[in-house]
JSON list of C-alpha atoms and ligand atoms in Angstrom, two decimals:
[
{"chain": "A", "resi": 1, "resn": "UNK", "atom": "CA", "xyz": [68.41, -16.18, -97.00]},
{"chain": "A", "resi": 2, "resn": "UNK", "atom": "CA", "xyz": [68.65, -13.00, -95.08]},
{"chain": "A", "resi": 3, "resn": "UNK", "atom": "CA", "xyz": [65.44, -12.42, -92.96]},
{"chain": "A", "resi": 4, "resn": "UNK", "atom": "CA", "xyz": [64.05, -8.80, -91.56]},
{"chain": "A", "resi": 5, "resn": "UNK", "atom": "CA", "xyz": [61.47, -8.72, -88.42]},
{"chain": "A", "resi": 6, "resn": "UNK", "atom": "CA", "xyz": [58.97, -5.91, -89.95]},
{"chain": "A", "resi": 7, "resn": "UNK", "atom": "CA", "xyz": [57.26, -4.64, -86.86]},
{"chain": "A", "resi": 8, "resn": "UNK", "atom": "CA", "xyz": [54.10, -3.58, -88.58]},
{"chain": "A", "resi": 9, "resn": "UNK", "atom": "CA", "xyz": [50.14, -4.31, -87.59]},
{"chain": "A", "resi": 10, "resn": "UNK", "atom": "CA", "xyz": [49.17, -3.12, -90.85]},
{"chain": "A", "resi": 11, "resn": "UNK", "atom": "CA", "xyz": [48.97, -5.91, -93.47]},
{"chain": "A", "resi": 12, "resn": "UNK", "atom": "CA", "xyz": [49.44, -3.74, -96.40]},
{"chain": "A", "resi": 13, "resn": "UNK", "atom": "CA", "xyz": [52.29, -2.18, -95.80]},
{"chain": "A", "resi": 14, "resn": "UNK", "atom": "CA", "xyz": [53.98, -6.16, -94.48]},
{"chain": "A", "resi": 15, "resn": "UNK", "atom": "CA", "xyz": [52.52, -6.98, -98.10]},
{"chain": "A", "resi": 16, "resn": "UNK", "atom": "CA", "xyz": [54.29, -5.13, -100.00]},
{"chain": "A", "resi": 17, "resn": "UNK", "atom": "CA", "xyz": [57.68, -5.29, -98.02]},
{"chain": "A", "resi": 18, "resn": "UNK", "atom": "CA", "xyz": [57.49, -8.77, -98.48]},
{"chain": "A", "resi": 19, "resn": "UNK", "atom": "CA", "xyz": [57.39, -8.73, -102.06]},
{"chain": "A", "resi": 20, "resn": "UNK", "atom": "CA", "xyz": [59.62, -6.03, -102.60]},
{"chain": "A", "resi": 21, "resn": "UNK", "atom": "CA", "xyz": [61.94, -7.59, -100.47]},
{"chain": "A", "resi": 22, "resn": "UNK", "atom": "CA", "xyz": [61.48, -11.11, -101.68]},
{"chain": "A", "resi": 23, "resn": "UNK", "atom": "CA", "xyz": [62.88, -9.92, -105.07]},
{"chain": "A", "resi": 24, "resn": "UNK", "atom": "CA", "xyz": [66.01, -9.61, -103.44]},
{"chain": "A", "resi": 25, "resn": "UNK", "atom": "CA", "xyz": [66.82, -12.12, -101.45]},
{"chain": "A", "resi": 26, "resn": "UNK", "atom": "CA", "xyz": [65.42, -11.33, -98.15]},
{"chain": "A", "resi": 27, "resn": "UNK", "atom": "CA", "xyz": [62.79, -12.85, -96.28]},
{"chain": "A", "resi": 28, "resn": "UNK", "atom": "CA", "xyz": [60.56, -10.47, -94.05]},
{"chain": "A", "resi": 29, "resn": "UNK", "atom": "CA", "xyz": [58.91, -11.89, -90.86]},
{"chain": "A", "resi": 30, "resn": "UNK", "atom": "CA", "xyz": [55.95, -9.92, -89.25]},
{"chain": "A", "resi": 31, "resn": "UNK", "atom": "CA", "xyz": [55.22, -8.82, -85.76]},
{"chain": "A", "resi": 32, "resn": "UNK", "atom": "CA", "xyz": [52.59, -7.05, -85.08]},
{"chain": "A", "resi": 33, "resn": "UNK", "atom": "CA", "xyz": [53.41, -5.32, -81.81]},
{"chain": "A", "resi": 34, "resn": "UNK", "atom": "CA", "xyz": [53.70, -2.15, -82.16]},
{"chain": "A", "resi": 35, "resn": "UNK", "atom": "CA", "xyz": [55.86, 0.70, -80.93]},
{"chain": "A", "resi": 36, "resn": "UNK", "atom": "CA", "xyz": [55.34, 4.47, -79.45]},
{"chain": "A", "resi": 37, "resn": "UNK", "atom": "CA", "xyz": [54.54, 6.71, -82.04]},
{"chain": "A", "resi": 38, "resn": "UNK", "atom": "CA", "xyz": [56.39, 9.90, -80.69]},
{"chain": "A", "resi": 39, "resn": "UNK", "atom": "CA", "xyz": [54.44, 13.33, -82.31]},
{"chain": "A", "resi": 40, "resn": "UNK", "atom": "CA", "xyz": [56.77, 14.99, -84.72]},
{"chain": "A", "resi": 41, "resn": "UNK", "atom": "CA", "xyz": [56.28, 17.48, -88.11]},
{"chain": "A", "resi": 42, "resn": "UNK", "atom": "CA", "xyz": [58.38, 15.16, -89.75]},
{"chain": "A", "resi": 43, "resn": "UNK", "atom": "CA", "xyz": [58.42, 10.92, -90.24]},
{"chain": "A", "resi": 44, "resn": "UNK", "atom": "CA", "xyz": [62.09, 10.30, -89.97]},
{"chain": "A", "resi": 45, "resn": "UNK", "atom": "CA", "xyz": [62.54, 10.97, -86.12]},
{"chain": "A", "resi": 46, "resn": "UNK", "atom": "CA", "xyz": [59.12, 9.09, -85.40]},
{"chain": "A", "resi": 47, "resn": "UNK", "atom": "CA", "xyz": [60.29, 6.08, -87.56]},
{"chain": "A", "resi": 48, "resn": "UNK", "atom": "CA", "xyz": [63.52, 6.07, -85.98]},
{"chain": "A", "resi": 49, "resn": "UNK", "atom": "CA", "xyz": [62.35, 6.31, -82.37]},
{"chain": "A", "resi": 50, "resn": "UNK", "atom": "CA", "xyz": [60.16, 3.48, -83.31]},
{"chain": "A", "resi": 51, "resn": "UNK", "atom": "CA", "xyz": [63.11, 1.38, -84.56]},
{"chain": "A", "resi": 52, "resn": "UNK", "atom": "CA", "xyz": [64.86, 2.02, -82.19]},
{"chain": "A", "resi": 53, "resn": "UNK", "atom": "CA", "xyz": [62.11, 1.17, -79.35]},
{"chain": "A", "resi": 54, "resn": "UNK", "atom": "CA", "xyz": [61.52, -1.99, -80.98]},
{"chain": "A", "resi": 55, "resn": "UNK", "atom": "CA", "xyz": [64.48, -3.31, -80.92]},
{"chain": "A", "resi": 56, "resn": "UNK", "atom": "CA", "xyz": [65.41, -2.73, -77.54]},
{"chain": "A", "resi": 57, "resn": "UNK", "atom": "CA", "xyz": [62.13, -4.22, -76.46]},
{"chain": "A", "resi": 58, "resn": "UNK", "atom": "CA", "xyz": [62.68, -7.26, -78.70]},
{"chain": "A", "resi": 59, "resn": "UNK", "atom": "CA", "xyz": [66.22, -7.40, -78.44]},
{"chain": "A", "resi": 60, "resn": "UNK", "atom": "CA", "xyz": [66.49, -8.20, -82.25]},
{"chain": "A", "resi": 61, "resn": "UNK", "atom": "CA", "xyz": [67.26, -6.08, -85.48]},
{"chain": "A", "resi": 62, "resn": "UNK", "atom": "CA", "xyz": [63.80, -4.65, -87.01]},
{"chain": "A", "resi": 63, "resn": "UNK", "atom": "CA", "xyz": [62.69, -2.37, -89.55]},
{"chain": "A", "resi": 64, "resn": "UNK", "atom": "CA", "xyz": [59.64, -0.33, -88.59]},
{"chain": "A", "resi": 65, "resn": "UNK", "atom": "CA", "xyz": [57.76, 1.76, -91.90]},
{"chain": "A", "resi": 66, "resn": "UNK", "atom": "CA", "xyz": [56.27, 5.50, -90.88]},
{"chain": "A", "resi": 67, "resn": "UNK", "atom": "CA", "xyz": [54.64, 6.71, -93.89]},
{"chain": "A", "resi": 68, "resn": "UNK", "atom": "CA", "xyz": [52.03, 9.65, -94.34]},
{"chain": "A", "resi": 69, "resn": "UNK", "atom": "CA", "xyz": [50.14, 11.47, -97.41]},
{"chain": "A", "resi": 70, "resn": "UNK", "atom": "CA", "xyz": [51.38, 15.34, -97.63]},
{"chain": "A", "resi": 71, "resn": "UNK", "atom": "CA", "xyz": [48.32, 17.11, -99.85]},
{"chain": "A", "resi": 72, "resn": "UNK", "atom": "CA", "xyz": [50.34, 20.49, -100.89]},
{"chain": "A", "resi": 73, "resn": "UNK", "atom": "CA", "xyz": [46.65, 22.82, -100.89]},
{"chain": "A", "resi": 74, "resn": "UNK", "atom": "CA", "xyz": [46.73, 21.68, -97.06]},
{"chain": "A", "resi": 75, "resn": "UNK", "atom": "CA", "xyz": [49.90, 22.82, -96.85]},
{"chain": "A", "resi": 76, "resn": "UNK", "atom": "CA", "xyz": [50.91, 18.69, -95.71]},
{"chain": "A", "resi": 77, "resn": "UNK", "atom": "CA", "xyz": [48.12, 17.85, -94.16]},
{"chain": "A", "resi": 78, "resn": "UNK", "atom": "CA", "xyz": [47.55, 15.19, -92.84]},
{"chain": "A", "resi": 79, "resn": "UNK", "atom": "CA", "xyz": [51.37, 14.47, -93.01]},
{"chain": "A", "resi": 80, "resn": "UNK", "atom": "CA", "xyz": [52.56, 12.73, -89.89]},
{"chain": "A", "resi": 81, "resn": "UNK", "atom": "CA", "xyz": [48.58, 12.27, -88.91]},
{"chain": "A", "resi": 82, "resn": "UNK", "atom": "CA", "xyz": [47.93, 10.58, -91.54]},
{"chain": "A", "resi": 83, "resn": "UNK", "atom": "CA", "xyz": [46.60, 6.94, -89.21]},
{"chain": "A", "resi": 84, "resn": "UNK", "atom": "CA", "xyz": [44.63, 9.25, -87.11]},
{"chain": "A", "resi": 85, "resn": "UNK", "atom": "CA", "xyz": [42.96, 11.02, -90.07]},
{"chain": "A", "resi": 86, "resn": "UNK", "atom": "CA", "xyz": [42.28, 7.95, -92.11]},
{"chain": "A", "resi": 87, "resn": "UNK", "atom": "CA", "xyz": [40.55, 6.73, -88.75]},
{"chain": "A", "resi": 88, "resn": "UNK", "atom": "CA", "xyz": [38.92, 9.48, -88.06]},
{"chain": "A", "resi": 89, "resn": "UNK", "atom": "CA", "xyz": [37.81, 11.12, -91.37]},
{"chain": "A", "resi": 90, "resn": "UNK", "atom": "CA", "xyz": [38.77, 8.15, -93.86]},
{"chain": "A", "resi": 91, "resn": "UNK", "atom": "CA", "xyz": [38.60, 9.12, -97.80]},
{"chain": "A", "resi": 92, "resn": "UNK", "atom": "CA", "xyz": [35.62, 10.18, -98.33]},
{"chain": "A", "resi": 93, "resn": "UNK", "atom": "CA", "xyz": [36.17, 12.93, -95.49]},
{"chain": "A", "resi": 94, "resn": "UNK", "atom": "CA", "xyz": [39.55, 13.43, -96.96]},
{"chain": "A", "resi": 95, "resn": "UNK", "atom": "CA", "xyz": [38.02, 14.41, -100.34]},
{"chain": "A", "resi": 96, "resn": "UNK", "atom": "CA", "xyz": [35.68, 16.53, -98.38]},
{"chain": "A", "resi": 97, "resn": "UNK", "atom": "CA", "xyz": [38.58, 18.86, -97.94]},
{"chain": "A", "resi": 98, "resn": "UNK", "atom": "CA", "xyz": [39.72, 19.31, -101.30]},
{"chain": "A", "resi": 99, "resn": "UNK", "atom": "CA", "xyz": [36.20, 20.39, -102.79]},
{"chain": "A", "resi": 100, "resn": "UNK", "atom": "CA", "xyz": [37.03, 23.20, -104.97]},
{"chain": "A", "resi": 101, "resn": "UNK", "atom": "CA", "xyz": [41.26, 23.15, -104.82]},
{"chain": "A", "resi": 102, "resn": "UNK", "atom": "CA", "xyz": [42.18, 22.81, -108.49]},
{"chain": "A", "resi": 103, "resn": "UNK", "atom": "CA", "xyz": [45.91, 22.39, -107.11]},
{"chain": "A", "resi": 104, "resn": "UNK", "atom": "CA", "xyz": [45.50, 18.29, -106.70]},
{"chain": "A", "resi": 105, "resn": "UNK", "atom": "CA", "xyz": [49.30, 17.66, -106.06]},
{"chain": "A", "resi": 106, "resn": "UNK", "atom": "CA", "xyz": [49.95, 15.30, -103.17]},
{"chain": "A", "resi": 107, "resn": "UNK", "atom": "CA", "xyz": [53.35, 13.56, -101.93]},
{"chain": "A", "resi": 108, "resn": "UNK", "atom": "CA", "xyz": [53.05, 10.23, -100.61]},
{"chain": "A", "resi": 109, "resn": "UNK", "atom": "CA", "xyz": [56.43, 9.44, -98.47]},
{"chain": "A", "resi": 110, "resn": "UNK", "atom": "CA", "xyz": [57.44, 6.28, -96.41]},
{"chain": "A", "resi": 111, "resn": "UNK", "atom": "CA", "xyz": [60.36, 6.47, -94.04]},
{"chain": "A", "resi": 112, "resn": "UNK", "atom": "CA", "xyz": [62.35, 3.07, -93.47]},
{"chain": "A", "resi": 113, "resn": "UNK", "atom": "CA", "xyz": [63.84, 3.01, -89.96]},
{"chain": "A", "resi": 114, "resn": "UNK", "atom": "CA", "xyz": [66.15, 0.09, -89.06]},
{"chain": "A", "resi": 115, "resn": "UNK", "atom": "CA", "xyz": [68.05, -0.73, -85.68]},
{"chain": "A", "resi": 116, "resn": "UNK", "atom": "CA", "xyz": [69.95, -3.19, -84.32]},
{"chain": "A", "resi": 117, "resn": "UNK", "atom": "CA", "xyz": [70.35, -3.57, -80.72]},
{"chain": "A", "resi": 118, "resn": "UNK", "atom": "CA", "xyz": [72.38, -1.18, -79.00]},
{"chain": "A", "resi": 119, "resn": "UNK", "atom": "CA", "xyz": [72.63, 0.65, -82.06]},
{"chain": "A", "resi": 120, "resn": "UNK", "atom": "CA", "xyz": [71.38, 4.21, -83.29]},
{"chain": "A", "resi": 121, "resn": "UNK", "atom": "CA", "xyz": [68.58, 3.88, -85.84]},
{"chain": "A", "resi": 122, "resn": "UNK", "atom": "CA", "xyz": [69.43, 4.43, -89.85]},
{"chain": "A", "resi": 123, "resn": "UNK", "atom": "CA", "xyz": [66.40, 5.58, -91.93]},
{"chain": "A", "resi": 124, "resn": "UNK", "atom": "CA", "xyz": [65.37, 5.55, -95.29]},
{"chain": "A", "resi": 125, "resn": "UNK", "atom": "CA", "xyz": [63.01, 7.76, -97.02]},
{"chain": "A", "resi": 126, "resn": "UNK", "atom": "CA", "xyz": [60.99, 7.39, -100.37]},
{"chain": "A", "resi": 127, "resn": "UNK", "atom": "CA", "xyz": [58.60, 9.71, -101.83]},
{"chain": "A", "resi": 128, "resn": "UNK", "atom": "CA", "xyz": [56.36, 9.73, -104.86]},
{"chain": "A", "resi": 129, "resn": "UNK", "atom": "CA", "xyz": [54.14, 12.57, -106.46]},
{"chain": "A", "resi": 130, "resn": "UNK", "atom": "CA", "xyz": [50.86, 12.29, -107.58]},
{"chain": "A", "resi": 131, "resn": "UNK", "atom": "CA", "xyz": [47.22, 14.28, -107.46]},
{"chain": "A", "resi": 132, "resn": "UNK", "atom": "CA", "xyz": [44.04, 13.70, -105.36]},
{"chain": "A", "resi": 133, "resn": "UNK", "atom": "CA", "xyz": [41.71, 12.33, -107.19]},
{"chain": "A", "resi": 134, "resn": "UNK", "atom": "CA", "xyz": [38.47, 14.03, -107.48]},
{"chain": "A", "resi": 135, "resn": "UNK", "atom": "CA", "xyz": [36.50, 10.64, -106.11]},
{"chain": "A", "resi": 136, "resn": "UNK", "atom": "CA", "xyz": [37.82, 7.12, -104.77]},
{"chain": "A", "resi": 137, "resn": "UNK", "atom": "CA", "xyz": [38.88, 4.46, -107.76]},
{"chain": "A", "resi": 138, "resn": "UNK", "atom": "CA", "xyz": [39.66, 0.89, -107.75]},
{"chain": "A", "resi": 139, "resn": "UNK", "atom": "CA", "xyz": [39.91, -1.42, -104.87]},
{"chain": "A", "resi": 140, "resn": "UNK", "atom": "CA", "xyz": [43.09, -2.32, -104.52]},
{"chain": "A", "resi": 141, "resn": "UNK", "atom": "CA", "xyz": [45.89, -1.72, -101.97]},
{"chain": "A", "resi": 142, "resn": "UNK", "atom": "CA", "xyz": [44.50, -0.02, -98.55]},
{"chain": "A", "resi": 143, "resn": "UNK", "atom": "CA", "xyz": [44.41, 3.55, -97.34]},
{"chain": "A", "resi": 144, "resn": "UNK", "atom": "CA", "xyz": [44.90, 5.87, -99.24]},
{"chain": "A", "resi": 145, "resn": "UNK", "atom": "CA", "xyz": [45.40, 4.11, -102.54]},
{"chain": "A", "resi": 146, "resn": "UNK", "atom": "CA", "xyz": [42.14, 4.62, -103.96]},
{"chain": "A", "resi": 147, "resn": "UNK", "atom": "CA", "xyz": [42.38, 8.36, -104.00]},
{"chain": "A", "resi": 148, "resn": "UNK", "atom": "CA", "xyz": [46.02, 8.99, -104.46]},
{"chain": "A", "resi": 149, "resn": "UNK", "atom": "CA", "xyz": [46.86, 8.58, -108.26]},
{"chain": "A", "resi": 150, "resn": "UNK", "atom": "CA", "xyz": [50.01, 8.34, -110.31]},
{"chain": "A", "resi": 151, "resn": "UNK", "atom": "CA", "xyz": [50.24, 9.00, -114.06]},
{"chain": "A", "resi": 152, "resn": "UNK", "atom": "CA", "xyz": [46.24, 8.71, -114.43]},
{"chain": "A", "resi": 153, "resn": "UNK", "atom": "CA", "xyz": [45.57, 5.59, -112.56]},
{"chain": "A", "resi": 154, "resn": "UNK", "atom": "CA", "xyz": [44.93, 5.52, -108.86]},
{"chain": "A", "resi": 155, "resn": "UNK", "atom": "CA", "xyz": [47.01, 3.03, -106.50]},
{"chain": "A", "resi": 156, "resn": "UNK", "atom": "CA", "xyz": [44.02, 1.53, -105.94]},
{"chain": "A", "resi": 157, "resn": "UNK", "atom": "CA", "xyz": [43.17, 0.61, -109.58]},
{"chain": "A", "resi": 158, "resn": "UNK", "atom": "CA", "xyz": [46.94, -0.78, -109.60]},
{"chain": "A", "resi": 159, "resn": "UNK", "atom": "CA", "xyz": [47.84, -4.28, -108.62]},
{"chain": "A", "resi": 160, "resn": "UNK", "atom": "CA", "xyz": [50.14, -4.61, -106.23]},
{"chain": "A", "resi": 161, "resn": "UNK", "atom": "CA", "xyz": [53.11, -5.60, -108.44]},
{"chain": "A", "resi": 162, "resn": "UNK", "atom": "CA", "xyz": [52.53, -2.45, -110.66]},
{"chain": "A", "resi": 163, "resn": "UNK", "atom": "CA", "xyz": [52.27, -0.17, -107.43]},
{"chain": "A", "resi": 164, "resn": "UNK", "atom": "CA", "xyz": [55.37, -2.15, -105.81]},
{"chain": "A", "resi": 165, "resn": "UNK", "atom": "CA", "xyz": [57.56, -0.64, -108.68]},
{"chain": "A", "resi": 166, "resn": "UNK", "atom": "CA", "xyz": [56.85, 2.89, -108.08]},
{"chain": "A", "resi": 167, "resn": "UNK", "atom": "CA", "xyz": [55.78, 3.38, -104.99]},
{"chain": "A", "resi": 168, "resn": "UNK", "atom": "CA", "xyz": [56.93, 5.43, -101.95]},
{"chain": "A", "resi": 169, "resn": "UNK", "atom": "CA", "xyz": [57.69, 2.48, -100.30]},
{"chain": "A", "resi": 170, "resn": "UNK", "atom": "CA", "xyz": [59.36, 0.49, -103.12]},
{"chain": "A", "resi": 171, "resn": "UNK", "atom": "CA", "xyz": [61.82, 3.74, -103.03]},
{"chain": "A", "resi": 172, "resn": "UNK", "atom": "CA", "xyz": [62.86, 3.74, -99.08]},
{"chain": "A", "resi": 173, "resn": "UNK", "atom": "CA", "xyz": [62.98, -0.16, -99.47]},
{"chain": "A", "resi": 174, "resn": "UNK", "atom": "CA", "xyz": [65.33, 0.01, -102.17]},
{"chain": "A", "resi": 175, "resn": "UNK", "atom": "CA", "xyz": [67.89, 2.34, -100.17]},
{"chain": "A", "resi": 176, "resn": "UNK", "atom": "CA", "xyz": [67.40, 0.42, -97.40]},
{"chain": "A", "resi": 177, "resn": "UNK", "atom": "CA", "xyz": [68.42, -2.45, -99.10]},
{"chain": "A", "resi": 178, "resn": "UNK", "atom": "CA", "xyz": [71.25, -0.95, -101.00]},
{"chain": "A", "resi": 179, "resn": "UNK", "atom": "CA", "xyz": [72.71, -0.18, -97.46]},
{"chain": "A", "resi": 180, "resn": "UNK", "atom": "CA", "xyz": [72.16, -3.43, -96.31]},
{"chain": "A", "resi": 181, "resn": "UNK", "atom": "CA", "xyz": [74.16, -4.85, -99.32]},
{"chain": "B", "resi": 201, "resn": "IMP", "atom": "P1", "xyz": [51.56, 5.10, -90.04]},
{"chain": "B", "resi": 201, "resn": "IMP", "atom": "O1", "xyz": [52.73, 4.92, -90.95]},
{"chain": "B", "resi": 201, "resn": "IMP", "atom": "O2", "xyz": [51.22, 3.86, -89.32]},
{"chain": "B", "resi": 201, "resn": "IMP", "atom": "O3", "xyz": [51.70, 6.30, -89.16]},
{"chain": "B", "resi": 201, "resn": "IMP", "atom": "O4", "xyz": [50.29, 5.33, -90.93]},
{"chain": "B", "resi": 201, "resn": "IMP", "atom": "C1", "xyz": [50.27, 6.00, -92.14]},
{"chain": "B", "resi": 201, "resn": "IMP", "atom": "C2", "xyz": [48.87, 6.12, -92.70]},
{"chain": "B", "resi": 201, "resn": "IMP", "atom": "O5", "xyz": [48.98, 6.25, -94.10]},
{"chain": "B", "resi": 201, "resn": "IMP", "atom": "C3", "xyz": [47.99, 4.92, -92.45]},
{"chain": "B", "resi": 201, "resn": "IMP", "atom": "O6", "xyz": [46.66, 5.36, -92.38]},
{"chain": "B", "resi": 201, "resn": "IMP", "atom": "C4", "xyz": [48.21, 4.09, -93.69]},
{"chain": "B", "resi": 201, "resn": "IMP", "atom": "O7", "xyz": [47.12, 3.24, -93.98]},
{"chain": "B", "resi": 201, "resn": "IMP", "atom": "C5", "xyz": [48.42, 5.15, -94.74]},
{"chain": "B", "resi": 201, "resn": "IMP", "atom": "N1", "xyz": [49.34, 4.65, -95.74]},
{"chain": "B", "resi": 201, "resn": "IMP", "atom": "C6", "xyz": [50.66, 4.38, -95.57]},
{"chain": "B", "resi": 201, "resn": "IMP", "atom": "N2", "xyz": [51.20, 3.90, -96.68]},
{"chain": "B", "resi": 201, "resn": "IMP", "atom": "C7", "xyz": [50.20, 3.85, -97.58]},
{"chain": "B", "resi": 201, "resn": "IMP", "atom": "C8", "xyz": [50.13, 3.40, -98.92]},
{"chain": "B", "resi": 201, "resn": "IMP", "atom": "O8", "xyz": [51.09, 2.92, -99.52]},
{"chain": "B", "resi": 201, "resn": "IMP", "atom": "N3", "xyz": [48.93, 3.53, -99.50]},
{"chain": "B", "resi": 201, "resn": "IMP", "atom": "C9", "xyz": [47.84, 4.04, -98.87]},
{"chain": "B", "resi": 201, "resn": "IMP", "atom": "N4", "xyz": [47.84, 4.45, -97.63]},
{"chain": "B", "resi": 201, "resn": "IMP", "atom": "C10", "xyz": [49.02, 4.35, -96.98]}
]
């Protein structure tokens, strides 16, 4: 069985790699790390650095995951901020912000970065679309899930399997895995 070091402290996203990932053959291993996270308007170059990083410092191929929520009436806020906001302001803060907007539409997006060793960094991108929900639903998944919903339902009111087929992440994973193969 292939395996993948996911260098990750957050148990969510290492979660849901794992199962994604399971369903395919590979087995993903955690370490929890850490890398620089280089400021950047964008996730690719700051999940590639981070590959990259990681694997020279552990000398071993990795896969790092940079994700963010874009909220389009905050013109993609909080975007690459998106740890420091949830730390900061958390949902209920985040809801705070959208008081009033009637335009609810949000992109969730998740940038796969893998390197090997002396190696440039190839990354992966998924996105999904969804609204902000007026007020936090459901308990499941972490961050953002409970106010981000897709087709009615929040993330949060999904379990994980359900989320795991249409999420941002379950797209990247699925390039990065079609590159692998
Ligand atoms: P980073 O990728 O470590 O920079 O953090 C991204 C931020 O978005 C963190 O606060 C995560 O908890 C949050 N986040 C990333 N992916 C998801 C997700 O699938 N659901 C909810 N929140 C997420």
């Amino acid at each position: 069985m292939r395996k993948v070091l996911f260098v990750t402290g957050n148990n969510g996203k290492f979660r849901e790699a794992k199962d994604i990932l399971a369903n395919k053959g590979i087995e993903v291993l955690q370490e929890t790390g850490g890398y620089p996270e280089i400021q950047e308007d964008d996730l690719e170059p700051i999940a590639a650095y981070g590959a990259k990083w990681a694997s020279e410092e552990l000398k071993m191929p990795v896969m790092v995951d940079d994700s963010g929520l874009f909220i389009w009436a905050l013109n993609g806020f909080p975007g690459p901020y998106s740890a420091f906001v949830e730390e900061r302001l958390g949902n209920q803060k985040t809801l705070k912000l959208m008081e009033g907007e009637s335009n609810r539409r949000a992109t969730f997006k998740s940038v796969i970065g893998y390197c090997e060793p002396g190696e440039e960094a190839f990354v992966f991108t998924g996105t999904v679309e969804g609204q902000i929900a007026y007020e936090e639903r459901g308990t499941g998944g972490f961050g953002y899930d409970p106010i981000f919903e897709y087709q009615g339902q929040t993330f949060g009111e999904m379990e994980d399997e359900e989320k795991n087929k249409v999420s941002h992440r379950r797209r990247a994973l699925d390039k990065f895995f079609e590159w692998l193969e």
